[in-house]
mmCIF file of C-alpha atoms (C1' of nucleotides) in Angstrom:
data_model
loop_
_atom_site.group_PDB
_atom_site.id
_atom_site.type_symbol
_atom_site.label_atom_id
_atom_site.label_comp_id
_atom_site.label_asym_id
_atom_site.label_seq_id
_atom_site.Cartn_x
_atom_site.Cartn_y
_atom_site.Cartn_z
ATOM 1 C CA UNK I 235 125.558 -2.431 97.895
ATOM 2 C CA UNK I 236 123.752 -5.344 96.434
ATOM 3 C CA UNK I 237 124.575 -8.843 97.568
ATOM 4 C CA UNK I 238 125.716 -9.964 94.112
ATOM 5 C CA UNK I 239 128.135 -7.032 93.832
ATOM 6 C CA UNK I 240 129.350 -7.841 97.280
ATOM 7 C CA UNK I 241 130.289 -11.337 96.091
ATOM 8 C CA UNK I 242 132.447 -9.836 93.383
ATOM 9 C CA UNK I 243 134.869 -8.513 95.947
ATOM 10 C CA UNK I 244 137.335 -10.784 97.527
ATOM 11 C CA UNK I 245 137.624 -9.310 100.982
ATOM 12 C CA UNK I 246 134.055 -9.360 102.258
ATOM 13 C CA UNK I 247 133.325 -11.438 105.262
ATOM 14 C CA UNK I 248 131.351 -14.219 103.803
ATOM 15 C CA UNK I 249 130.342 -15.296 107.273
ATOM 16 C CA UNK I 250 127.916 -12.424 107.265
ATOM 17 C CA UNK I 251 126.210 -13.835 104.206
ATOM 18 C CA UNK I 252 125.933 -17.197 105.819
ATOM 19 C CA UNK I 253 124.625 -15.836 109.078
ATOM 20 C CA UNK I 254 122.032 -13.736 107.282
ATOM 21 C CA UNK I 255 120.969 -16.647 105.154
ATOM 22 C CA UNK I 256 120.622 -18.946 108.109
ATOM 23 C CA UNK I 257 118.651 -16.449 110.110
ATOM 24 C CA UNK I 258 116.322 -15.901 107.140
ATOM 25 C CA UNK I 259 115.960 -19.636 106.793
ATOM 26 C CA UNK I 260 115.048 -20.066 110.486
ATOM 27 C CA UNK I 261 112.465 -17.334 110.229
ATOM 28 C CA UNK I 262 110.931 -18.610 106.979
ATOM 29 C CA UNK I 263 110.698 -22.174 108.222
ATOM 30 C CA UNK I 264 109.204 -21.116 111.516
ATOM 31 C CA UNK I 265 106.604 -18.963 109.773
ATOM 32 C CA UNK I 266 105.582 -21.850 107.489
ATOM 33 C CA UNK I 267 105.645 -24.595 110.130
ATOM 34 C CA UNK I 268 108.571 -26.250 108.360
ATOM 35 C CA UNK I 269 111.270 -28.004 110.317
ATOM 36 C CA UNK I 270 114.819 -26.863 109.692
ATOM 37 C CA UNK I 271 116.369 -30.027 111.163
ATOM 38 C CA UNK I 272 120.084 -30.564 111.838
ATOM 39 C CA UNK I 273 120.997 -32.051 108.451
ATOM 40 C CA UNK I 274 118.975 -29.511 106.605
ATOM 41 C CA UNK I 275 120.472 -26.612 108.481
ATOM 42 C CA UNK I 276 123.963 -27.893 108.159
ATOM 43 C CA UNK I 277 123.459 -28.612 104.454
ATOM 44 C CA UNK I 278 122.339 -25.085 103.888
ATOM 45 C CA UNK I 279 125.344 -23.777 105.858
ATOM 46 C CA UNK I 280 127.748 -25.923 103.850
ATOM 47 C CA UNK I 281 126.232 -24.781 100.588
ATOM 48 C CA UNK I 282 126.724 -21.201 101.694
ATOM 49 C CA UNK I 283 130.246 -21.840 102.898
ATOM 50 C CA UNK I 284 131.163 -22.813 99.372
ATOM 51 C CA UNK I 285 131.370 -19.664 97.274
ATOM 52 C CA UNK I 286 130.465 -21.606 94.223
ATOM 53 C CA UNK I 287 127.704 -24.084 93.430
ATOM 54 C CA UNK I 288 128.166 -27.346 95.274
ATOM 55 C CA UNK I 289 127.412 -30.787 93.781
ATOM 56 C CA UNK I 290 125.143 -33.099 95.706
ATOM 57 C CA UNK I 291 127.879 -35.625 96.281
ATOM 58 C CA UNK I 292 130.365 -32.976 97.328
ATOM 59 C CA UNK I 293 127.855 -31.885 99.898
ATOM 60 C CA UNK I 294 127.220 -35.430 100.918
ATOM 61 C CA UNK I 295 130.904 -35.988 101.554
ATOM 62 C CA UNK I 296 131.074 -32.943 103.752
ATOM 63 C CA UNK I 297 128.058 -34.077 105.736
ATOM 64 C CA UNK I 298 129.488 -37.572 106.055
ATOM 65 C CA UNK I 299 132.743 -36.118 107.473
ATOM 66 C CA UNK I 300 130.677 -34.567 110.205
ATOM 67 C CA UNK I 301 129.031 -37.793 111.162
ATOM 68 C CA UNK I 302 125.829 -37.541 109.184
ATOM 69 C CA UNK I 303 124.608 -40.518 107.271
ATOM 70 C CA UNK I 304 126.524 -40.932 104.073
ATOM 71 C CA UNK I 305 123.952 -42.410 101.731
ATOM 72 C CA UNK I 306 122.685 -40.349 98.779
ATOM 73 C CA UNK I 307 119.085 -40.019 99.950
ATOM 74 C CA UNK I 308 120.320 -38.037 102.927
ATOM 75 C CA UNK I 309 121.660 -35.282 100.818
ATOM 76 C CA UNK I 310 118.946 -35.347 98.177
ATOM 77 C CA UNK I 311 116.267 -35.084 100.829
ATOM 78 C CA UNK I 312 117.925 -32.097 102.380
ATOM 79 C CA UNK I 313 118.353 -30.519 98.966
ATOM 80 C CA UNK I 314 114.690 -31.146 98.072
ATOM 81 C CA UNK I 315 113.596 -29.543 101.272
ATOM 82 C CA UNK I 316 115.820 -26.461 100.771
ATOM 83 C CA UNK I 317 114.782 -26.149 97.120
ATOM 84 C CA UNK I 318 111.151 -26.426 98.105
ATOM 85 C CA UNK I 319 111.532 -23.777 100.755
ATOM 86 C CA UNK I 320 113.254 -21.478 98.205
ATOM 87 C CA UNK I 321 116.426 -21.406 100.307
ATOM 88 C CA UNK I 322 118.667 -22.695 97.554
ATOM 89 C CA UNK I 323 118.619 -22.883 93.759
ATOM 90 C CA UNK I 324 119.734 -25.622 91.448
ATOM 91 C CA UNK I 325 122.043 -24.587 88.668
ATOM 92 C CA UNK I 326 120.780 -26.980 86.037
ATOM 93 C CA UNK I 327 123.686 -26.607 83.636
ATOM 94 C CA UNK I 328 126.103 -27.576 86.410
ATOM 95 C CA UNK I 329 124.020 -30.070 88.376
ATOM 96 C CA UNK I 330 124.962 -28.053 91.433
ATOM 97 C CA UNK I 331 123.305 -26.140 94.235
ATOM 98 C CA UNK I 332 123.664 -22.593 95.373
ATOM 99 C CA UNK I 333 122.464 -20.626 98.363
ATOM 100 C CA UNK I 334 119.643 -18.273 97.445
ATOM 101 C CA UNK I 335 120.465 -14.690 98.310
ATOM 102 C CA UNK I 336 116.878 -13.506 98.275
ATOM 103 C CA UNK I 337 115.010 -16.304 99.955
ATOM 104 C CA UNK I 338 112.774 -13.824 101.732
ATOM 105 C CA UNK I 339 111.137 -12.462 98.544
ATOM 106 C CA UNK I 340 109.646 -14.745 95.964
ATOM 107 C CA UNK I 341 111.826 -14.406 92.903
ATOM 108 C CA UNK I 342 113.436 -16.153 89.995
ATOM 109 C CA UNK I 343 117.081 -17.121 90.192
ATOM 110 C CA UNK I 344 118.976 -15.704 87.269
ATOM 111 C CA UNK I 345 122.622 -16.656 87.156
ATOM 112 C CA UNK I 346 125.845 -15.411 85.712
ATOM 113 C CA UNK I 347 128.331 -18.291 85.718
ATOM 114 C CA UNK I 348 131.991 -17.748 85.031
ATOM 115 C CA UNK I 349 133.477 -20.436 82.745
ATOM 116 C CA UNK I 350 136.921 -19.735 84.177
ATOM 117 C CA UNK I 351 136.591 -19.528 87.985
ATOM 118 C CA UNK I 352 133.139 -21.143 88.194
ATOM 119 C CA UNK I 353 131.925 -18.438 90.488
ATOM 120 C CA UNK I 354 128.277 -17.672 90.192
ATOM 121 C CA UNK I 355 126.519 -14.369 90.652
ATOM 122 C CA UNK I 356 122.810 -14.330 91.203
ATOM 123 C CA UNK I 357 120.923 -11.387 89.687
ATOM 124 C CA UNK I 358 117.325 -10.417 89.773
ATOM 125 C CA UNK I 359 115.978 -8.269 86.967
ATOM 126 C CA UNK I 360 112.330 -7.499 87.175
ATOM 127 C CA UNK I 361 112.176 -6.081 83.711
ATOM 128 C CA UNK I 362 113.469 -9.243 82.063
ATOM 129 C CA UNK I 363 111.095 -11.301 84.160
ATOM 130 C CA UNK I 364 108.208 -9.133 83.048
ATOM 131 C CA UNK I 365 109.247 -9.322 79.429
ATOM 132 C CA UNK I 366 109.459 -13.098 79.553
ATOM 133 C CA UNK I 367 105.979 -13.435 81.124
ATOM 134 C CA UNK I 368 104.553 -11.152 78.511
ATOM 135 C CA UNK I 369 106.194 -12.941 75.595
ATOM 136 C CA UNK I 370 105.147 -16.350 76.856
ATOM 137 C CA UNK I 371 101.596 -15.129 77.343
ATOM 138 C CA UNK I 372 101.665 -13.858 73.777
ATOM 139 C CA UNK I 373 101.994 -17.493 72.677
ATOM 140 C CA UNK I 374 99.249 -18.551 75.089
ATOM 141 C CA UNK I 375 101.839 -19.962 77.438
ATOM 142 C CA UNK I 376 101.419 -19.574 81.227
ATOM 143 C CA UNK I 377 104.826 -19.263 82.807
ATOM 144 C CA UNK I 378 105.513 -21.120 86.025
ATOM 145 C CA UNK I 379 109.275 -21.362 86.383
ATOM 146 C CA UNK I 380 112.355 -19.939 84.774
ATOM 147 C CA UNK I 381 115.809 -21.376 84.357
ATOM 148 C CA UNK I 382 118.145 -18.577 83.293
ATOM 149 C CA UNK I 383 121.791 -19.457 83.348
ATOM 150 C CA UNK I 384 124.248 -17.231 81.555
ATOM 151 C CA UNK I 385 127.828 -18.315 81.127
ATOM 152 C CA UNK I 386 130.885 -16.365 80.114
ATOM 153 C CA UNK I 387 133.782 -14.509 81.674
ATOM 154 C CA UNK I 388 133.441 -12.610 84.932
ATOM 155 C CA UNK I 389 135.141 -9.245 85.422
ATOM 156 C CA UNK I 390 138.059 -10.671 87.387
ATOM 157 C CA UNK I 391 138.850 -13.439 84.943
ATOM 158 C CA UNK I 392 138.559 -11.111 81.996
ATOM 159 C CA UNK I 393 141.172 -8.851 83.586
ATOM 160 C CA UNK I 394 143.445 -11.863 84.190
ATOM 161 C CA UNK I 395 143.154 -13.120 80.620
ATOM 162 C CA UNK I 396 143.933 -9.659 79.267
ATOM 163 C CA UNK I 397 146.982 -9.505 81.559
ATOM 164 C CA UNK I 398 148.120 -12.902 80.393
ATOM 165 C CA UNK I 399 147.901 -12.191 76.704
ATOM 166 C CA UNK I 400 149.513 -8.718 76.993
ATOM 167 C CA UNK F 290 104.152 -18.599 60.060
ATOM 168 C CA UNK F 291 107.029 -19.208 62.326
ATOM 169 C CA UNK F 292 108.336 -22.668 62.873
ATOM 170 C CA UNK F 293 107.507 -22.625 66.569
ATOM 171 C CA UNK F 294 103.938 -21.612 65.902
ATOM 172 C CA UNK F 295 103.768 -24.337 63.354
ATOM 173 C CA UNK F 296 104.650 -26.837 66.008
ATOM 174 C CA UNK F 297 101.735 -25.749 68.077
ATOM 175 C CA UNK F 298 99.344 -27.204 65.551
ATOM 176 C CA UNK F 299 98.699 -30.873 65.458
ATOM 177 C CA UNK F 300 98.164 -31.410 61.766
ATOM 178 C CA UNK F 301 101.279 -30.078 60.178
ATOM 179 C CA UNK F 302 103.433 -32.508 58.275
ATOM 180 C CA UNK F 303 106.368 -32.762 60.599
ATOM 181 C CA UNK F 304 108.286 -34.551 57.854
ATOM 182 C CA UNK F 305 108.704 -31.176 56.227
ATOM 183 C CA UNK F 306 110.490 -29.930 59.401
ATOM 184 C CA UNK F 307 112.754 -32.941 59.349
ATOM 185 C CA UNK F 308 113.549 -32.603 55.694
ATOM 186 C CA UNK F 309 114.374 -28.924 56.027
ATOM 187 C CA UNK F 310 116.484 -29.504 59.111
ATOM 188 C CA UNK F 311 118.414 -32.284 57.414
ATOM 189 C CA UNK F 312 118.997 -30.250 54.302
ATOM 190 C CA UNK F 313 120.217 -27.326 56.382
ATOM 191 C CA UNK F 314 122.495 -29.720 58.286
ATOM 192 C CA UNK F 315 123.953 -31.081 55.106
ATOM 193 C CA UNK F 316 124.639 -27.599 53.787
ATOM 194 C CA UNK F 317 126.135 -26.280 57.020
ATOM 195 C CA UNK F 318 128.380 -29.275 57.471
ATOM 196 C CA UNK F 319 129.557 -29.086 53.831
ATOM 197 C CA UNK F 320 130.322 -25.356 54.194
ATOM 198 C CA UNK F 321 132.339 -25.942 57.295
ATOM 199 C CA UNK F 322 134.137 -29.032 56.152
ATOM 200 C CA UNK F 323 132.372 -31.108 58.819
ATOM 201 C CA UNK F 324 131.358 -34.634 58.132
ATOM 202 C CA UNK F 325 127.727 -35.522 58.707
ATOM 203 C CA UNK F 326 128.344 -39.263 58.969
ATOM 204 C CA UNK F 327 125.666 -41.947 59.052
ATOM 205 C CA UNK F 328 125.217 -42.088 62.830
ATOM 206 C CA UNK F 329 125.273 -38.337 63.114
ATOM 207 C CA UNK F 330 122.749 -37.898 60.344
ATOM 208 C CA UNK F 331 120.463 -40.580 61.668
ATOM 209 C CA UNK F 332 120.769 -39.248 65.257
ATOM 210 C CA UNK F 333 119.682 -35.844 64.000
ATOM 211 C CA UNK F 334 116.763 -37.338 62.109
ATOM 212 C CA UNK F 335 115.643 -39.330 65.138
ATOM 213 C CA UNK F 336 115.818 -36.266 67.350
ATOM 214 C CA UNK F 337 113.649 -34.432 64.884
ATOM 215 C CA UNK F 338 111.220 -37.302 64.506
ATOM 216 C CA UNK F 339 110.451 -36.957 68.187
ATOM 217 C CA UNK F 340 108.330 -33.906 68.704
ATOM 218 C CA UNK F 341 109.705 -33.501 72.131
ATOM 219 C CA UNK F 342 113.189 -33.497 73.588
ATOM 220 C CA UNK F 343 114.833 -36.871 73.457
ATOM 221 C CA UNK F 344 117.070 -38.328 76.171
ATOM 222 C CA UNK F 345 120.480 -39.591 75.185
ATOM 223 C CA UNK F 346 119.665 -43.139 76.115
ATOM 224 C CA UNK F 347 116.336 -43.075 74.324
ATOM 225 C CA UNK F 348 118.170 -42.012 71.253
ATOM 226 C CA UNK F 349 120.792 -44.670 71.804
ATOM 227 C CA UNK F 350 118.071 -47.343 71.990
ATOM 228 C CA UNK F 351 116.607 -46.219 68.641
ATOM 229 C CA UNK F 352 120.031 -46.203 67.045
ATOM 230 C CA UNK F 353 120.779 -49.635 68.455
ATOM 231 C CA UNK F 354 117.526 -50.976 66.977
ATOM 232 C CA UNK F 355 118.805 -49.882 63.598
ATOM 233 C CA UNK F 356 122.026 -51.743 63.947
ATOM 234 C CA UNK F 357 124.290 -48.946 65.205
ATOM 235 C CA UNK F 358 126.625 -49.663 68.041
ATOM 236 C CA UNK F 359 124.784 -49.616 71.335
ATOM 237 C CA UNK F 360 127.399 -48.273 73.716
ATOM 238 C CA UNK F 361 126.895 -44.853 75.297
ATOM 239 C CA UNK F 362 129.882 -43.170 73.633
ATOM 240 C CA UNK F 363 128.215 -43.708 70.291
ATOM 241 C CA UNK F 364 125.298 -41.477 71.147
ATOM 242 C CA UNK F 365 127.248 -38.941 73.191
ATOM 243 C CA UNK F 366 129.671 -38.456 70.367
ATOM 244 C CA UNK F 367 126.884 -37.844 67.897
ATOM 245 C CA UNK F 368 125.231 -35.434 70.309
ATOM 246 C CA UNK F 369 128.501 -33.594 70.911
ATOM 247 C CA UNK F 370 128.961 -33.203 67.214
ATOM 248 C CA UNK F 371 125.396 -31.984 66.604
ATOM 249 C CA UNK F 372 125.594 -29.607 69.592
ATOM 250 C CA UNK F 373 128.895 -28.272 68.396
ATOM 251 C CA UNK F 374 127.538 -27.673 64.933
ATOM 252 C CA UNK F 375 124.531 -25.857 66.414
ATOM 253 C CA UNK F 376 122.139 -28.414 64.917
ATOM 254 C CA UNK F 377 120.582 -29.362 68.207
ATOM 255 C CA UNK F 378 120.181 -27.852 71.696
ATOM 256 C CA UNK F 379 120.402 -29.473 75.071
ATOM 257 C CA UNK F 380 117.546 -28.703 77.395
ATOM 258 C CA UNK F 381 119.466 -28.667 80.644
ATOM 259 C CA UNK F 382 116.533 -28.911 82.913
ATOM 260 C CA UNK F 383 115.422 -32.106 81.228
ATOM 261 C CA UNK F 384 118.708 -33.654 80.210
ATOM 262 C CA UNK F 385 117.307 -33.985 76.762
ATOM 263 C CA UNK F 386 118.103 -32.931 73.296
ATOM 264 C CA UNK F 387 116.075 -31.049 70.758
ATOM 265 C CA UNK F 388 116.399 -30.220 67.063
ATOM 266 C CA UNK F 389 117.374 -26.667 66.524
ATOM 267 C CA UNK F 390 114.921 -24.814 64.276
ATOM 268 C CA UNK F 391 117.279 -22.027 63.349
ATOM 269 C CA UNK F 392 120.566 -23.781 62.840
ATOM 270 C CA UNK F 393 121.353 -21.580 59.887
ATOM 271 C CA UNK F 394 121.515 -18.379 61.866
ATOM 272 C CA UNK F 395 123.645 -18.062 64.947
ATOM 273 C CA UNK F 396 121.248 -17.670 67.818
ATOM 274 C CA UNK F 397 120.469 -18.562 71.405
ATOM 275 C CA UNK F 398 117.999 -21.316 72.102
ATOM 276 C CA UNK F 399 115.244 -20.045 74.358
ATOM 277 C CA UNK F 400 112.658 -22.635 75.306
ATOM 278 C CA UNK F 401 109.110 -22.764 76.501
ATOM 279 C CA UNK F 402 108.587 -26.174 77.994
ATOM 280 C CA UNK F 403 105.126 -27.457 78.906
ATOM 281 C CA UNK F 404 104.954 -29.210 82.274
ATOM 282 C CA UNK F 405 101.886 -31.112 81.150
ATOM 283 C CA UNK F 406 102.553 -32.427 77.611
ATOM 284 C CA UNK F 407 106.338 -31.860 77.633
ATOM 285 C CA UNK F 408 106.238 -30.213 74.274
ATOM 286 C CA UNK F 409 108.888 -27.588 73.771
ATOM 287 C CA UNK F 410 108.696 -24.482 71.687
ATOM 288 C CA UNK F 411 111.838 -22.687 70.735
ATOM 289 C CA UNK F 412 111.691 -18.988 70.548
ATOM 290 C CA UNK F 413 114.257 -16.331 69.689
ATOM 291 C CA UNK F 414 113.888 -12.901 71.083
ATOM 292 C CA UNK F 415 116.556 -10.420 70.092
ATOM 293 C CA UNK F 416 115.449 -7.812 72.559
ATOM 294 C CA UNK F 417 115.822 -10.148 75.549
ATOM 295 C CA UNK F 418 119.161 -11.257 74.231
ATOM 296 C CA UNK F 419 120.302 -7.660 73.944
ATOM 297 C CA UNK F 420 119.036 -6.826 77.386
ATOM 298 C CA UNK F 421 120.921 -9.787 78.889
ATOM 299 C CA UNK F 422 124.176 -8.870 77.203
ATOM 300 C CA UNK F 423 123.821 -5.305 78.362
ATOM 301 C CA UNK F 424 123.018 -6.270 81.942
ATOM 302 C CA UNK F 425 125.857 -8.762 82.116
ATOM 303 C CA UNK F 426 128.240 -6.177 80.753
ATOM 304 C CA UNK F 427 127.094 -3.790 83.390
ATOM 305 C CA UNK F 428 128.624 -6.145 85.945
ATOM 306 C CA UNK F 429 131.779 -6.517 83.886
ATOM 307 C CA UNK F 430 130.623 -9.921 82.693
ATOM 308 C CA UNK F 431 131.261 -11.006 79.102
ATOM 309 C CA UNK F 432 128.422 -13.244 77.984
ATOM 310 C CA UNK F 433 129.233 -16.352 75.977
ATOM 311 C CA UNK F 434 126.254 -18.687 76.277
ATOM 312 C CA UNK F 435 122.707 -18.519 77.534
ATOM 313 C CA UNK F 436 120.512 -21.239 78.934
ATOM 314 C CA UNK F 437 116.930 -19.945 79.028
ATOM 315 C CA UNK F 438 114.327 -22.555 79.853
ATOM 316 C CA UNK F 439 110.838 -21.509 80.824
ATOM 317 C CA UNK F 440 108.386 -24.007 82.079
ATOM 318 C CA UNK F 441 104.654 -23.740 82.537
ATOM 319 C CA UNK F 442 101.461 -24.586 80.705
ATOM 320 C CA UNK F 443 101.137 -24.374 76.951
ATOM 321 C CA UNK F 444 98.043 -22.968 75.269
ATOM 322 C CA UNK F 445 96.571 -26.419 74.473
ATOM 323 C CA UNK F 446 97.067 -27.836 77.975
ATOM 324 C CA UNK F 447 95.734 -24.672 79.556
ATOM 325 C CA UNK F 448 92.526 -25.141 77.544
ATOM 326 C CA UNK F 449 92.268 -28.720 78.552
ATOM 327 C CA UNK F 450 92.679 -28.013 82.252
ATOM 328 C CA UNK F 451 90.034 -25.279 82.041
ATOM 329 C CA UNK F 452 87.690 -27.735 80.353
ATOM 330 C CA UNK F 453 88.359 -30.377 83.022
ATOM 331 C CA UNK F 454 87.649 -28.117 85.991
ATOM 332 C CA UNK F 455 84.461 -26.611 84.397
ATOM 333 C "C1'" DG T 251 148.005 -44.752 44.176
ATOM 334 C "C1'" DT T 252 150.194 -45.634 48.251
ATOM 335 C "C1'" DT T 253 151.675 -43.652 52.488
ATOM 336 C "C1'" DT T 254 150.853 -40.549 56.085
ATOM 337 C "C1'" DT T 255 147.674 -38.051 58.802
ATOM 338 C "C1'" DA T 256 143.544 -36.830 60.880
ATOM 339 C "C1'" DC T 257 139.243 -38.102 62.166
ATOM 340 C "C1'" DT T 258 135.711 -41.331 63.374
ATOM 341 C "C1'" DT T 259 134.031 -45.454 65.550
ATOM 342 C "C1'" DG T 260 134.325 -49.757 68.632
ATOM 343 C "C1'" DT T 261 134.820 -51.528 73.172
ATOM 344 C "C1'" DT T 262 135.355 -51.961 78.024
ATOM 345 C "C1'" DA T 263 135.165 -49.865 82.174
ATOM 346 C "C1'" DT T 264 133.813 -46.459 85.283
ATOM 347 C "C1'" DA T 265 132.408 -41.901 87.000
ATOM 348 C "C1'" DT T 266 128.596 -38.980 88.271
ATOM 349 C "C1'" DC T 267 123.913 -37.711 89.371
ATOM 350 C "C1'" DA T 268 119.464 -39.181 91.305
ATOM 351 C "C1'" DT T 269 115.482 -42.006 93.089
ATOM 352 C "C1'" DA T 270 112.614 -46.258 94.671
ATOM 353 C "C1'" DA T 271 111.143 -48.836 98.420
ATOM 354 C "C1'" DC T 272 110.704 -50.155 102.914
ATOM 355 C "C1'" DA T 273 112.132 -50.177 107.850
ATOM 356 C "C1'" DA T 274 113.233 -47.597 111.975
ATOM 357 C "C1'" DA T 275 113.244 -43.530 114.683
ATOM 358 C "C1'" DA T 276 111.751 -39.064 116.144
ATOM 359 C "C1'" DT T 277 108.344 -35.461 116.515
ATOM 360 C "C1'" DT T 278 103.786 -33.693 116.913
ATOM 361 C "C1'" DC T 279 98.925 -34.132 117.889
ATOM 362 C "C1'" DT T 280 95.147 -35.795 120.630
ATOM 363 C "C1'" DA W 137 100.460 -42.843 126.440
ATOM 364 C "C1'" DG W 138 98.851 -43.903 121.870
ATOM 365 C "C1'" DA W 139 98.023 -42.561 117.132
ATOM 366 C "C1'" DA W 140 99.379 -40.004 113.228
ATOM 367 C "C1'" DT W 141 102.849 -37.619 110.745
ATOM 368 C "C1'" DT W 142 107.259 -36.552 109.407
ATOM 369 C "C1'" DT W 143 111.935 -37.450 109.163
ATOM 370 C "C1'" DT W 144 115.883 -40.400 108.774
ATOM 371 C "C1'" DG W 145 118.434 -44.957 107.882
ATOM 372 C "C1'" DT W 146 119.480 -48.504 104.627
ATOM 373 C "C1'" DT W 147 119.947 -51.204 100.522
ATOM 374 C "C1'" DA W 148 119.517 -51.337 95.944
ATOM 375 C "C1'" DT W 149 119.177 -49.564 91.487
ATOM 376 C "C1'" DG W 150 118.216 -46.296 87.726
ATOM 377 C "C1'" DA W 151 119.724 -42.550 84.779
ATOM 378 C "C1'" DT W 152 123.174 -39.622 82.790
ATOM 379 C "C1'" DA W 153 127.860 -39.052 81.100
ATOM 380 C "C1'" DT W 154 132.917 -39.711 80.308
ATOM 381 C "C1'" DA W 155 137.842 -41.861 80.220
ATOM 382 C "C1'" DA W 156 141.003 -44.485 77.833
ATOM 383 C "C1'" DC W 157 142.799 -47.019 74.293
ATOM 384 C "C1'" DA W 158 142.270 -49.951 70.140
ATOM 385 C "C1'" DA W 159 140.588 -50.419 65.468
ATOM 386 C "C1'" DG W 160 138.850 -48.750 61.325
ATOM 387 C "C1'" DT W 161 137.958 -45.263 57.637
ATOM 388 C "C1'" DA W 162 138.307 -41.248 55.004
ATOM 389 C "C1'" DA W 163 141.225 -37.183 53.416
ATOM 390 C "C1'" DA W 164 145.598 -35.085 52.288
ATOM 391 C "C1'" DA W 165 150.198 -35.215 50.975
ATOM 392 C "C1'" DC W 166 153.433 -37.045 48.500
#
DNA sequence: GTTTTACTTGTTATATCATAACAAAATTCT
DNA sequence: AGAATTTTGTTATGATATAACAAGTAAAAC
């Protein structure tokens, strides 16, 4: 079962996701001589504990509650570090941050964002990626990063809205 | 020659683009009983006059110079209207706004954004669109909007950087 | 053609997102 | 231990965007 499908079900133990993500983070940072300090680690955990993308100031508030410094640079530094390490993604259309489910493999974060419940699924389609590279190259463009954010109605909310209108 | 290719060349008369865009805007608004008021029209023109995406406050400054009201709601209202009418796009990863080259046909704005010169090309690939719809549907997700923003190096800047390093 | 209605704009205030700049502390290297 | 590097604290400010309500303007109904 893929991680993103997993997230579609309500009963999974999300703690497993968090644990896995944190372990991966530790490993990656160790390998690259990066320091996963307390704030950074806790920030990553808090982002994962939220099932949906977390705003910088929401995260800052949570960190502040736990005794971390409560000024904006604290959270933006942690976010910059985590983004740089590929441990989280920024959802540009929401100004919010999301744990990356595939931090171990270099990849592009493609997102399905539900307009209704604001849950986000990450998906990873090699064929689309390949097609985009090819099409960009066709115009002489060398692709470096992709922001792919699709919004609409997720399966659960679609069911609900059908039920409501019936 | 497609509009986006056109934009890759430095010598084209961009006024033609603006004129066409404005005419299209007039027609579309008339058809839909929408009012393309002075601020809205001028905002659209100014967005087009800039070859690259324009920030809301940059636009506001230009409008203010011309005697329009200089408070933020003025520009955000105009932008909302133009976005709603499909006459412009928002580039989420830049918080900036861009004239839509295909306002007359319903479409998704896919962008190639150059990291170097910040020029943006719009492109419109039906096959990618179809693939995304299909893949979303496969997860029970009903697609409503797509944000596709690809960044990298455009042809011109790639040439330049090769020249520089040689 | 005036009244009613809907829409658009003006105005003030504030919310939200993000970074600059410099000082202090902690960690790592030698 | 001392020097170099990185990380964190702190203050201030910049950049992006919206809420709320009043005033004006155009369109529709009568």
